[in-house]
XYZ file of C-alpha atoms in Angstrom:
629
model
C -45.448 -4.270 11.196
C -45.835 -4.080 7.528
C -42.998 -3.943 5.186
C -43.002 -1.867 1.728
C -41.016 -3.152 -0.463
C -39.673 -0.874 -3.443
C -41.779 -0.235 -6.083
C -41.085 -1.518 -9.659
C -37.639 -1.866 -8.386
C -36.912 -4.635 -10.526
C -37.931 -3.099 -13.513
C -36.032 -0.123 -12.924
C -32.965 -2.074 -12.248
C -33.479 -3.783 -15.740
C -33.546 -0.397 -17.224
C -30.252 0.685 -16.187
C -31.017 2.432 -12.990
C -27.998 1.717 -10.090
C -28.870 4.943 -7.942
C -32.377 4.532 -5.927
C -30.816 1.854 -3.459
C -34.156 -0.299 -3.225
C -35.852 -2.220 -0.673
C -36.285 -6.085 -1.838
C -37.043 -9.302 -0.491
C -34.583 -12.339 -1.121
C -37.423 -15.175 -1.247
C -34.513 -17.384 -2.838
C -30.715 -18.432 -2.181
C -28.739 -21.024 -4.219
C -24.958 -21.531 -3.953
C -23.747 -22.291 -7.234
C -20.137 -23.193 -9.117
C -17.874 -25.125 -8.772
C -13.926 -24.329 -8.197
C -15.196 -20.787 -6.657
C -18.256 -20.115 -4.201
C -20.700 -17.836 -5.559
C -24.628 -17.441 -4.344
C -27.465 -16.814 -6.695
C -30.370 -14.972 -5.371
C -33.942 -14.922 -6.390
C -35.071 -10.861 -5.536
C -38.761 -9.702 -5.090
C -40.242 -6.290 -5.390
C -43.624 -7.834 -4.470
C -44.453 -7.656 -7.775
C -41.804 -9.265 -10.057
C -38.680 -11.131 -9.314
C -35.203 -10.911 -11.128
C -32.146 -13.098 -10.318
C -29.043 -11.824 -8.845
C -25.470 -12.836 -8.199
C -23.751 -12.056 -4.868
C -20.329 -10.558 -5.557
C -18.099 -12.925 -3.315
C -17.402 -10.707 -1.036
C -20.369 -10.647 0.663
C -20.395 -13.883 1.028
C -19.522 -14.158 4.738
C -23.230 -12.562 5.487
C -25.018 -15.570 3.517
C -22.873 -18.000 5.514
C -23.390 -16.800 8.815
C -26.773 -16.133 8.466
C -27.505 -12.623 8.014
C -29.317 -13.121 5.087
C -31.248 -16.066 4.190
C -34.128 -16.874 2.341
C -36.865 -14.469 3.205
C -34.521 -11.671 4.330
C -35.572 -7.888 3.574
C -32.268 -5.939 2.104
C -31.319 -2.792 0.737
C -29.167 -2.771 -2.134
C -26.877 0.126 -1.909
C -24.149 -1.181 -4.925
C -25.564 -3.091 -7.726
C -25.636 -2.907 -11.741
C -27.285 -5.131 -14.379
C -25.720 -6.812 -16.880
C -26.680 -9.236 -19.692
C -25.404 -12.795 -19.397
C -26.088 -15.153 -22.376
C -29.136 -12.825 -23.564
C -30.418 -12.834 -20.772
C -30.535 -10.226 -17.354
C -29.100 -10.615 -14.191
C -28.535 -8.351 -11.173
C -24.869 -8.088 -9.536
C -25.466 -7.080 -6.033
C -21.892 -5.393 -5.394
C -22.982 -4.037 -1.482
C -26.193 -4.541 0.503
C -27.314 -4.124 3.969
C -29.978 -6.389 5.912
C -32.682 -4.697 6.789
C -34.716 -7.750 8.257
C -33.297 -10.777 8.596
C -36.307 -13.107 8.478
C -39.986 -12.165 7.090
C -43.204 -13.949 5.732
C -42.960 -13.705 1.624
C -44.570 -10.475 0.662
C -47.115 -9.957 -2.170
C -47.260 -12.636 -5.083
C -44.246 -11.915 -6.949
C -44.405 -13.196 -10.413
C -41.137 -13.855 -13.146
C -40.655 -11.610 -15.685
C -42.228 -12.779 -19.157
C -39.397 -14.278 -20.964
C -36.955 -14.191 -17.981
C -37.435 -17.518 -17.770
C -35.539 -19.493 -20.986
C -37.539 -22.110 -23.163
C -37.418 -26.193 -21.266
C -35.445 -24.061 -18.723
C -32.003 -23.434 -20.279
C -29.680 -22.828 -18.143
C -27.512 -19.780 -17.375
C -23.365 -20.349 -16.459
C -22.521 -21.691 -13.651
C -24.559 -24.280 -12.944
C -28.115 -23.345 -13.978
C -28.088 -19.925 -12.926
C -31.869 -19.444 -13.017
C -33.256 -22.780 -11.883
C -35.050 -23.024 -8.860
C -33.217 -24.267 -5.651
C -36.476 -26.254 -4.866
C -38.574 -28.225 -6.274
C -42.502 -29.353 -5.063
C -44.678 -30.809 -6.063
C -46.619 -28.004 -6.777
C -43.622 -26.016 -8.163
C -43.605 -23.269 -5.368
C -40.745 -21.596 -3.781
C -40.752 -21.379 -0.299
C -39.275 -19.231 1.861
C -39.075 -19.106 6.243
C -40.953 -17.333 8.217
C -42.380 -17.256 11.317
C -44.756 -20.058 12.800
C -48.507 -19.413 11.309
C -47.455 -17.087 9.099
C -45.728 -19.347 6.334
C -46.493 -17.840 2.615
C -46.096 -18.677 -0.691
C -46.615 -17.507 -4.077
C -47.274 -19.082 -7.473
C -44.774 -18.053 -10.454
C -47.143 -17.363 -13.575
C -47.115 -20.154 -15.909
C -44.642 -19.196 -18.694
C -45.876 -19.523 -22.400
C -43.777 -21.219 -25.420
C -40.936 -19.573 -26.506
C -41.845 -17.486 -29.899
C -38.795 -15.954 -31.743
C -38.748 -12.174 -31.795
C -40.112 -10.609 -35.169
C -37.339 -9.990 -37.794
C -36.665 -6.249 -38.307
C -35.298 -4.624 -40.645
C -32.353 -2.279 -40.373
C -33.471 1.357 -41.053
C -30.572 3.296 -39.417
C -27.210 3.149 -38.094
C -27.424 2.093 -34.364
C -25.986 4.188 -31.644
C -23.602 2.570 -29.588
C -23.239 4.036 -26.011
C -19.969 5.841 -25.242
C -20.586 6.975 -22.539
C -17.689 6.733 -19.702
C -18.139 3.121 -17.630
C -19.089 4.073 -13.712
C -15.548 3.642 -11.318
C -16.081 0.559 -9.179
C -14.172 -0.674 -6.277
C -11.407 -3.074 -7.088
C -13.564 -5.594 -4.819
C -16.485 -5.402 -6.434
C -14.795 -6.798 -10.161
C -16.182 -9.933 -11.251
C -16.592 -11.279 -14.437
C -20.590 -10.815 -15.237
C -19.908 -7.012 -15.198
C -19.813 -5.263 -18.575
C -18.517 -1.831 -18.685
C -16.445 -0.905 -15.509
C -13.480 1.283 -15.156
C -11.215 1.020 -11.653
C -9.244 3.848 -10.477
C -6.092 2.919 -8.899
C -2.202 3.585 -7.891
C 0.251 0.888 -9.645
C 2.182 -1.149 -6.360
C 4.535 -3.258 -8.537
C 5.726 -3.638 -11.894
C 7.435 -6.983 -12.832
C 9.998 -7.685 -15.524
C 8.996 -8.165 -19.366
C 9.469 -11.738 -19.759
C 10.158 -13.861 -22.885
C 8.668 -17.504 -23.165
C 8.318 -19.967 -25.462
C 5.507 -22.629 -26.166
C 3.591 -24.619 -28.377
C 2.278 -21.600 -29.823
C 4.951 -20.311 -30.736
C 7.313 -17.305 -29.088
C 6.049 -14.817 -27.024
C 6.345 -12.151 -24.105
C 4.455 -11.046 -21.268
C 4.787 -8.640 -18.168
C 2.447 -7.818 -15.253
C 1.506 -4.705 -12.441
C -0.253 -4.206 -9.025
C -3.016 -2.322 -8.731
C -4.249 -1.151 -5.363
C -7.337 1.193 -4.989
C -9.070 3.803 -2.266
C -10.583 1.078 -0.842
C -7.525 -0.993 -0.174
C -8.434 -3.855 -2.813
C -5.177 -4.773 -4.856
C -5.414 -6.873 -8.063
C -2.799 -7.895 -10.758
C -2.988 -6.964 -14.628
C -1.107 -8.969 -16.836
C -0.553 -8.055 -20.492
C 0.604 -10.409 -23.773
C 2.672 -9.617 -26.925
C 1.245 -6.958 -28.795
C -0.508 -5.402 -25.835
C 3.104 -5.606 -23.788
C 4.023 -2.912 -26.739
C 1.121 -0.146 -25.697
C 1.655 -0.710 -22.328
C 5.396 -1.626 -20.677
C 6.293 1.657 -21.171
C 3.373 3.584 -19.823
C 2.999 1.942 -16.479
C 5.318 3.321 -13.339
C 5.605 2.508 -10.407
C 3.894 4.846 -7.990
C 1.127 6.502 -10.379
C -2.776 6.416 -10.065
C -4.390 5.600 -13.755
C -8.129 4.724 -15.052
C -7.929 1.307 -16.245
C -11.258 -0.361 -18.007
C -12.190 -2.569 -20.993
C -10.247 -5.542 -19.740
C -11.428 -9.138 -19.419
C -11.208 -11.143 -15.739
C -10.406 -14.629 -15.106
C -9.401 -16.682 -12.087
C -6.073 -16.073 -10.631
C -3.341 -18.016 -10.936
C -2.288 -18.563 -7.376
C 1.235 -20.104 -8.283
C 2.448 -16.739 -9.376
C -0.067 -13.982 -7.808
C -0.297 -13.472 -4.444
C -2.481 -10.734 -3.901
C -5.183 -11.424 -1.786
C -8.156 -11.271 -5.318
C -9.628 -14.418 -6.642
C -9.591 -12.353 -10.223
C -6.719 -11.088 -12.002
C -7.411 -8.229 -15.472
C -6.352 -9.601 -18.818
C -5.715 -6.388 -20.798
C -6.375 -6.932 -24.235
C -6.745 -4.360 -27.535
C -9.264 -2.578 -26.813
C -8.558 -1.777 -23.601
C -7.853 1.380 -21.859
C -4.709 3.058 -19.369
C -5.247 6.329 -18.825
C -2.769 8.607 -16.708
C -4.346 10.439 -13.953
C -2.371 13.726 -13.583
C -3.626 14.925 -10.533
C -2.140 13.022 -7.375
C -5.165 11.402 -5.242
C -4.394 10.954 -1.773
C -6.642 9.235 -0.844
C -4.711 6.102 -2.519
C -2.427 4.467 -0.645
C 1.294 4.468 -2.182
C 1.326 0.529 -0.537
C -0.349 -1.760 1.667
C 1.311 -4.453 3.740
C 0.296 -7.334 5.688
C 3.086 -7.984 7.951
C 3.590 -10.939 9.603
C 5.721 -11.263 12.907
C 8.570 -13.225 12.335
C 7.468 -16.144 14.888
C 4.578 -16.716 12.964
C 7.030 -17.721 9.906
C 7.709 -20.862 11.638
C 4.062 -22.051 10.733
C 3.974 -20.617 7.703
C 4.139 -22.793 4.221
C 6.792 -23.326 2.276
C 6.665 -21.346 -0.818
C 4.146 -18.887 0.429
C 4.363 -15.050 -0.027
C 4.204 -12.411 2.302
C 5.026 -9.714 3.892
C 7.723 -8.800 6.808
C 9.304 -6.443 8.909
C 12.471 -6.207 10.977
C 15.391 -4.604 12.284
C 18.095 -5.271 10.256
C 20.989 -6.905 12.530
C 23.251 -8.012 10.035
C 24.343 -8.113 6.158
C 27.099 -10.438 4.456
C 29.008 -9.674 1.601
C 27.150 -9.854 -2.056
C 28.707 -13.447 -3.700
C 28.154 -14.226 -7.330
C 26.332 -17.433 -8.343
C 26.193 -19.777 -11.179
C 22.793 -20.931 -12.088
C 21.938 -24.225 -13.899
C 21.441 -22.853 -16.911
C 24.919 -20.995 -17.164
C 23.969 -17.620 -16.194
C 25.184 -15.886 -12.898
C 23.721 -13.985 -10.698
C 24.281 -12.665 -7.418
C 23.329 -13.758 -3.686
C 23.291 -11.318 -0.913
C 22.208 -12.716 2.895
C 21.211 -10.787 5.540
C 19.516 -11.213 9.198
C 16.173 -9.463 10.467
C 14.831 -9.149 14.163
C 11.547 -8.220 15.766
C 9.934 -7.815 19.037
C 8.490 -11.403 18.779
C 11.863 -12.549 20.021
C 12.857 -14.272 16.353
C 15.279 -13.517 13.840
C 14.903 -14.764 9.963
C 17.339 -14.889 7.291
C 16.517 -13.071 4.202
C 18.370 -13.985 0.713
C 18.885 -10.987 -1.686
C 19.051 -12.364 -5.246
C 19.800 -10.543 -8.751
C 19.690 -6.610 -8.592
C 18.732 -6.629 -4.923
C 22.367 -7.420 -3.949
C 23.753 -4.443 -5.235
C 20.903 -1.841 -4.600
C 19.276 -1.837 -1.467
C 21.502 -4.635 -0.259
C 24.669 -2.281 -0.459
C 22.745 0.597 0.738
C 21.978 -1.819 4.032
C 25.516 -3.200 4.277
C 26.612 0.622 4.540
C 24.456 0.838 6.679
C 24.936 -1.644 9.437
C 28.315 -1.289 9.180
C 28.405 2.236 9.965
C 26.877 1.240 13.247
C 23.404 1.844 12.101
C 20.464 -0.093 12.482
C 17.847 0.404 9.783
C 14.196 -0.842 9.224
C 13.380 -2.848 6.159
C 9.961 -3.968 5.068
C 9.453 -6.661 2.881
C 6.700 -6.516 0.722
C 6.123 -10.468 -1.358
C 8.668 -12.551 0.267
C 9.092 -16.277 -0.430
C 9.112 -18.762 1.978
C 11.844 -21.484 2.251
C 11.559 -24.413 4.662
C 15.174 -25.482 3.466
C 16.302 -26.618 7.110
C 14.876 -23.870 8.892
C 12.341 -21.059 7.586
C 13.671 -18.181 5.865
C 12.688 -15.893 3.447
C 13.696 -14.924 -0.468
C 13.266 -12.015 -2.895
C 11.378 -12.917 -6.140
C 10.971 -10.743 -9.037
C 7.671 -9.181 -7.287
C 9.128 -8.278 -4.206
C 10.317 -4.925 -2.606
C 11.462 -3.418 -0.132
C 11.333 -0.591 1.766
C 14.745 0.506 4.124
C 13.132 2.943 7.130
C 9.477 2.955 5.359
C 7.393 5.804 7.263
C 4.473 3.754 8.829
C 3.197 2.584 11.906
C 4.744 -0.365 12.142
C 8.622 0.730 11.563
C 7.824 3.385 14.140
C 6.654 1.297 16.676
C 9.859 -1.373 15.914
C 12.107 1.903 15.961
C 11.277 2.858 19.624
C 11.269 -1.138 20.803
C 14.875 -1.392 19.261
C 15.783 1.930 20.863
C 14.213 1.466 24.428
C 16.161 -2.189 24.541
C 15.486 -4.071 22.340
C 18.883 -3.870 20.674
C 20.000 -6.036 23.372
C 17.164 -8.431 24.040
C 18.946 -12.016 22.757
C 16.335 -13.343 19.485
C 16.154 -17.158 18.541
C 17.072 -17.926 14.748
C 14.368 -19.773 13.039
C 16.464 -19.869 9.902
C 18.435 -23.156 9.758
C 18.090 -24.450 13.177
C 14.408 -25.323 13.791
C 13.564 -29.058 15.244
C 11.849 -30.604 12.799
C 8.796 -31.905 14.979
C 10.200 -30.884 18.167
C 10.296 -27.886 20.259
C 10.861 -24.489 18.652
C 12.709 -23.357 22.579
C 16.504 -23.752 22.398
C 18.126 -26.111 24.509
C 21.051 -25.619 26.138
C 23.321 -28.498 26.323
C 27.262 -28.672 28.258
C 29.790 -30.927 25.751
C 29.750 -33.514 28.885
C 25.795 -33.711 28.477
C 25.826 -34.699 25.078
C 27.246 -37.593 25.893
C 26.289 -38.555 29.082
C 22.436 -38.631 28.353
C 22.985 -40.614 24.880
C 21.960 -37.550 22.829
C 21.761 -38.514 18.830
C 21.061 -42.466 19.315
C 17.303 -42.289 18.279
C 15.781 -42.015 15.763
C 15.828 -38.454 14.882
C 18.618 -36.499 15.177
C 18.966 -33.968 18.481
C 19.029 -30.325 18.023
C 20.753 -28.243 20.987
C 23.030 -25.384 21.590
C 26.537 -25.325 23.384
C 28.762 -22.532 24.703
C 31.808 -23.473 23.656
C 35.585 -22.157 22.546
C 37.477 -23.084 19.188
C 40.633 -25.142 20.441
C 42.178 -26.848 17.573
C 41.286 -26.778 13.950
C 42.465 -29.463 11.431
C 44.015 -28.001 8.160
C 44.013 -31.331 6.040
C 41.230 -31.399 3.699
C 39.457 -28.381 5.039
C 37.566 -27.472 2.080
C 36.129 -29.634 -1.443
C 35.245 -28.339 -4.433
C 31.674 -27.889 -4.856
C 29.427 -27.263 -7.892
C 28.509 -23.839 -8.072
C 24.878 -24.086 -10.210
C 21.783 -23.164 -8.916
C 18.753 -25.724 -8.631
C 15.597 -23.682 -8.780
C 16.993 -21.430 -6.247
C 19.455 -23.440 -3.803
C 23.086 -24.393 -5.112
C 23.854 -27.641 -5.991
C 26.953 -27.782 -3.957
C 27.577 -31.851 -4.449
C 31.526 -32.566 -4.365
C 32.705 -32.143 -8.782
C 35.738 -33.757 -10.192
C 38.079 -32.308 -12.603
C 38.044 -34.064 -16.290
C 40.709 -34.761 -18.514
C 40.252 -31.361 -20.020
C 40.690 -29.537 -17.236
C 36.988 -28.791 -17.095
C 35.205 -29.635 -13.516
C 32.392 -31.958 -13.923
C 28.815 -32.528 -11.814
C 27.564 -36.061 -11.714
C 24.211 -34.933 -10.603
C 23.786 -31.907 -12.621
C 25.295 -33.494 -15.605
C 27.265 -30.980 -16.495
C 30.915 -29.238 -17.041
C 32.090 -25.796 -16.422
C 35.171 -23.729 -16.409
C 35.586 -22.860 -12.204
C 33.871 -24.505 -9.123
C 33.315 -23.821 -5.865
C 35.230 -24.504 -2.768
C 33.066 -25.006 0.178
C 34.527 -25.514 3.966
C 34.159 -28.701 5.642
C 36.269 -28.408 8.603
C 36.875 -30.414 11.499
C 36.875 -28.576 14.824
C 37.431 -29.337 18.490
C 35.589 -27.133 20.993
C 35.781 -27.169 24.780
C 33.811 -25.779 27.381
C 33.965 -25.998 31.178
C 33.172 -29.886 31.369
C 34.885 -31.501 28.284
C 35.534 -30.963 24.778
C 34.320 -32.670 21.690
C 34.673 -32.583 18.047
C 32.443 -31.109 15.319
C 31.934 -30.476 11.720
C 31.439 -27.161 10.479
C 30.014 -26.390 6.610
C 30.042 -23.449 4.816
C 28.363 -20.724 6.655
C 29.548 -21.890 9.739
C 33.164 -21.884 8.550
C 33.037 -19.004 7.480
C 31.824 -17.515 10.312
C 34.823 -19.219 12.574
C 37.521 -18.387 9.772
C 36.680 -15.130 9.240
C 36.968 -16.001 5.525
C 36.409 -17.677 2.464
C 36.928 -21.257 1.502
C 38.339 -19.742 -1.403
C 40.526 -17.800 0.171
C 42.740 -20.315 2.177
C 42.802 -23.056 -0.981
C 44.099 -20.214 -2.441
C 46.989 -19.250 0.307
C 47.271 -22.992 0.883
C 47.288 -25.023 -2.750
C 48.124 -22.347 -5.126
C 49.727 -19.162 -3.221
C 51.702 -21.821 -1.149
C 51.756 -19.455 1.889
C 51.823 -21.236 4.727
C 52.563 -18.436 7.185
C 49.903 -16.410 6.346
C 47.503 -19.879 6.548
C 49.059 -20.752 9.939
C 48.973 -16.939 11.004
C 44.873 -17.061 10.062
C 44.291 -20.643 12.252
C 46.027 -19.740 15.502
C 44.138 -16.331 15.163
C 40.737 -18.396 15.195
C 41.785 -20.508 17.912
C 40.449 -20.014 21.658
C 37.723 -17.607 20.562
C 34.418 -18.734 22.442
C 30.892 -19.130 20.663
C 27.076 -20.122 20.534
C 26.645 -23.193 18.474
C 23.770 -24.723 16.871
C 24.465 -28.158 17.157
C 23.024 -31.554 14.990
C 23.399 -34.478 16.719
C 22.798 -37.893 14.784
C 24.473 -41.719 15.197
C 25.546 -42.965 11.459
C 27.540 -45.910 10.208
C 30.602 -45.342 9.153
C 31.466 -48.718 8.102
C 30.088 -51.557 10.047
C 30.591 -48.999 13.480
C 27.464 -46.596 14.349
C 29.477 -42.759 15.137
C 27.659 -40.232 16.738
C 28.500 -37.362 14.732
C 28.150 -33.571 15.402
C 27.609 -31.204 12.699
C 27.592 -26.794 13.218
C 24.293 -25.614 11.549
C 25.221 -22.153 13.121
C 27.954 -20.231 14.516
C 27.255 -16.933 16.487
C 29.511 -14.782 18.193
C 28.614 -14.271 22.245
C 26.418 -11.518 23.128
C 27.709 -10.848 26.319
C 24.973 -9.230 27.519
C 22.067 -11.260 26.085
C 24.283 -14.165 27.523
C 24.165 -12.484 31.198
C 20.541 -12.229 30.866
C 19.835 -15.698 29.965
C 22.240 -16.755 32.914
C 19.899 -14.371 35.172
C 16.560 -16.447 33.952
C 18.308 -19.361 34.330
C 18.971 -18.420 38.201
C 15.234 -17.083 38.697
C 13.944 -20.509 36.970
C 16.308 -22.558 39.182
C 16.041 -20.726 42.410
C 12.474 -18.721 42.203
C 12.378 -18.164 45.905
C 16.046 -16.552 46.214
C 16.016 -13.228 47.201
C 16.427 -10.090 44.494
C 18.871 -7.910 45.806
């Protein structure tokens, strides 16, 4: 069946038109570039050809086949722009209309589309052929017998355009640029304008380098079409700017220049981020379009956490099941800030940890500590959270994350009515702190008498397993050291600091002093179950979390308070209460002797119920054919 291709639809494109959605024929595909995957097409009206870029995403439909060389498409999104002098089509959206056909007409190159001793365009040499015959054809597949090809009209020498004279003022075009999707931005556009709702704002940072001083602050963009994209703005364009952006409202942004993205500090899913520069526009849209979202997430279950990268950024959701107290914190470079730590839960049978830092503590971190411990549950989404592998995964705020306590979407409703319908008692695994590096993400359960009847902690590797197990005694000598409290990128330091002749405490590794340190547990605990006891060492978290206190705290009552009644009276309350612990088993030499020795990464109170369940499974596993009653 014949095929009509558009008429003079290449030279209308070349004229400005972006509205008659052509027919074409691609009769050539290159992939060009280097750090980024683009495609350059050769299109045919049957007449004349024109070459094309393929905005990236429609990549997928080159790589899978869909279109090829030969193909019939439609372009329904597309605009020409100039690129080094010269004209090139950027096909935004398309459809295929045939996926293979013979080479229709004998298309021929635009006079002077093709540059003197073929100079080349960016990227690679935008306009040379992909192949090369002898006889200079392109070629294109098609089916067997029917194989076509067409000869490109022999080009001649390059003549420079006559020199006229200026008799007027030229007209330069104002007219508005044409909205385009977020998606569709690249950088061979010229005018475009995007339409969209600011996500995120960050903080207006100060830096210094080898140019001098300077400042800098960045926003979210996220558009009708659900494509997101950050704007960042420098020095004297922070000054128009900073103060007109919110949070939350939909403005016409255009005349900015793109580059690559900087994937060590942007996340969003764009391979372009907008450099605003001055003569660029923000312009306040004062009527509210709904038909922008006010966010977008891409949550990821908390199991899937485990796999994920350290340092990567995304987004979470959970039931909030607990919230510690806000604590300040020294960083390295003398300034303090505070740390807030909290625990989420999900229907994937996980729990994460997620550190609050800076103004998070005392906003929506307060606001959740109310919360919970008013006997209320809430929701929180995490939007940009960073990924720690620090022993464990958790997650961290960062100055571009938020989050969102009982946010009205799908998701939080669906993880409402699991909590409510049970799941507030189904018993979740902890991937913060206790994973098996290599090993099985499952616990294992382990009696005290097992741990050292099957040799556990003599390999290699240490051995990771949980134990039932009650507090019986608790040494009080040298519970606690003094720690250094600054912050190394954004852990603690922690190692042990000694006090200098000036009363000053002093870091060997950080290499500095300071006025107060920390005081961090590092207790020595026997626990017992039903076959033995054994002893273990418990750090910080889990000290506190069997103390019921602060480190602080008791070298205060003990060293400087002097109370020993109230110290005793806070021991013998801790004693015989029974727990879940996380135990690290590993053989080291103490001296020329090889110790197994037992450290707490985790302390957790007994669920009773979760416990019974577990015990149930445990039956069913053992004993499947036992009867139910």
């Amino acid at each position: 069946m014949p095929v009509n291709l558009t008429r003079n639809a290449i030279a209308m494109m070349n004229s400005g038109d972006v509205n008659s959605k052509p027919l074409v024929q691609v009769v050539d595909i290159k992939l060009i570039g280097n750090s980024q995957e683009r495609y350059r097409f050769l299109l045919s009206d049957s007449e004349s050809t024109q070459h094309a870029m393929l905005a990236t995403q429609l990549n997928e439909q080159v790589r899978t086949g869909r279109v090829k060389k030969g193909s019939i498409i439609q372009l329904i999104d597309y605009i020409c722009s100039t690129v080094q002098n010269r004209r090139i089509i950027v096909v935004l959206n398309m459809e295929t209309i045939i996926p293979e056909y013979e080479i229709i007409g004998n298309p021929k190159l635009p006079t002077g589309s093709e540059p003197e001793a073929n100079k080349s365009m960016p990227n690679n040499n935008l306009l040379e052929p992909s192949t090369r015959s002898t006889n200079n054809r392109y070629s294109a597949p098609a089916p067997a017998n029917k194989a076509q090809s067409f000869q490109p009209t022999i080009q001649p020498a390059y003549q420079p355009p006559p020199n006229y004279k200026i008799q007027g003022p030229i007209m330069k075009n104002e007219a508005p640029a044409r909205i385009i999707p977020i998606a569709a931005l690249n950088p061979y556009q010229g005018r475009w304008a995007i339409k969209a709702r600011v996500t995120a704002k960050g903080d207006l940072r100060r830096y210094n380098n080898a140019r001098g001083d300077g400042k800098v602050f960045s926003f979210d963009l996220l558009d009708s079409d659900g494509g997101e994209i950050r704007v960042t703005c420098f020095n004297a364009v922070v000054d128009r700017f900073y103060n007109v952006i919110e949070v939350g409202k939909v403005y016409l942004i255009s005349k900015g220049s793109l580059k690559p993205a900087q994937k060590n500090f942007n996340h969003l899913k764009n391979e372009w981020e907008i450099f605003l520069e001055s003569n660029s526009t923000v312009e306040l849209c004062p009527d509210e379009d709904g038909s922008i979202p006010r966010q977008q997430f891409s949550f990821r279950p908390i199991t899937e956490i485990e796999s994920a990268e350290n340092n990567s950024i995304l987004d979470v959701i959970g039931i909030v099941i607990s919230v510690n107290p806000s604590v300040p914190i020294l960083r390295k470079n003398g300034m303090e800030t505070q740390r807030r730590i909290l625990n989420l839960k999900d229907a994937s049978g996980k729990s994460v940890e997620l550190t609050l830092w800076g103004d998070f503590c005392n906003k929506e971190g307060q606001k959740l500590q109310e919360m919970v411990d008013s006997g209320l549950f809430p929701v929180l989404a995490v939007k940009a959270g960073k990924v720690n592998d620090f022993n464990g995964k958790s997650i961290g705020t960062i100055s571009s994350t938020q989050l969102f306590i009982d946010p009205d979407c799908p998701e939080a409703q669906g993880l409402r009515t699991w909590f409510e319908s049970g799941g507030r008692n189904t018993a979740s695994i902890s991937i913060s702190k206790e994973l098996i590096p290599g090993g099985s993400k499952n616990e294992t359960r382990k009696t005290l008498t097992q741990i050292k009847d099957e040799g556990l902690g003599r390999s290699d590797k240490p051995d990771w397993v949980t134990a039932k197990a009650t507090v019986v005694f608790i040494k009080t000598d040298n519970f606690c050291y003094t720690a250094c409290p600054l912050m190394i990128g954004d852990r603690q330091c922690n190692k042990k600091v000694t006090q200098s002749g000036n009363k000053r405490w002093l870091c060997d590794r950080c290499n500095q002093e300071f006025e107060e340190c920390d005081y961090r547990y590092l207790l020595q605990v026997q626990i017992q179950d039903h076959t033995g006891l054994t002893w273990v060492t418990a750090f910080q978290e889990a000290g506190e979390e069997i103390l019921g206190c602060s480190a602080k705290e008791m070298y205060l009552l003990k060293y400087e308070l002097q109370d020993d009644t109230r110290f005793g009276e806070i021991i013998r309350s801790r004693l015989f209460h029974q727990y879940l612990f996380r135990l690290k088993i590993k053989e080291e030499l103490y001296g020329d002797e090889q110790r197994v020795k037992i450290t707490v990464v985790k302390v957790d109170k007994v669920n009773y119920s979760a416990e019974s369940r577990y015990l149930l499974d445990m039956v069913t596993k053992n004993f499947p054919n036992r009867k139910q009653f």
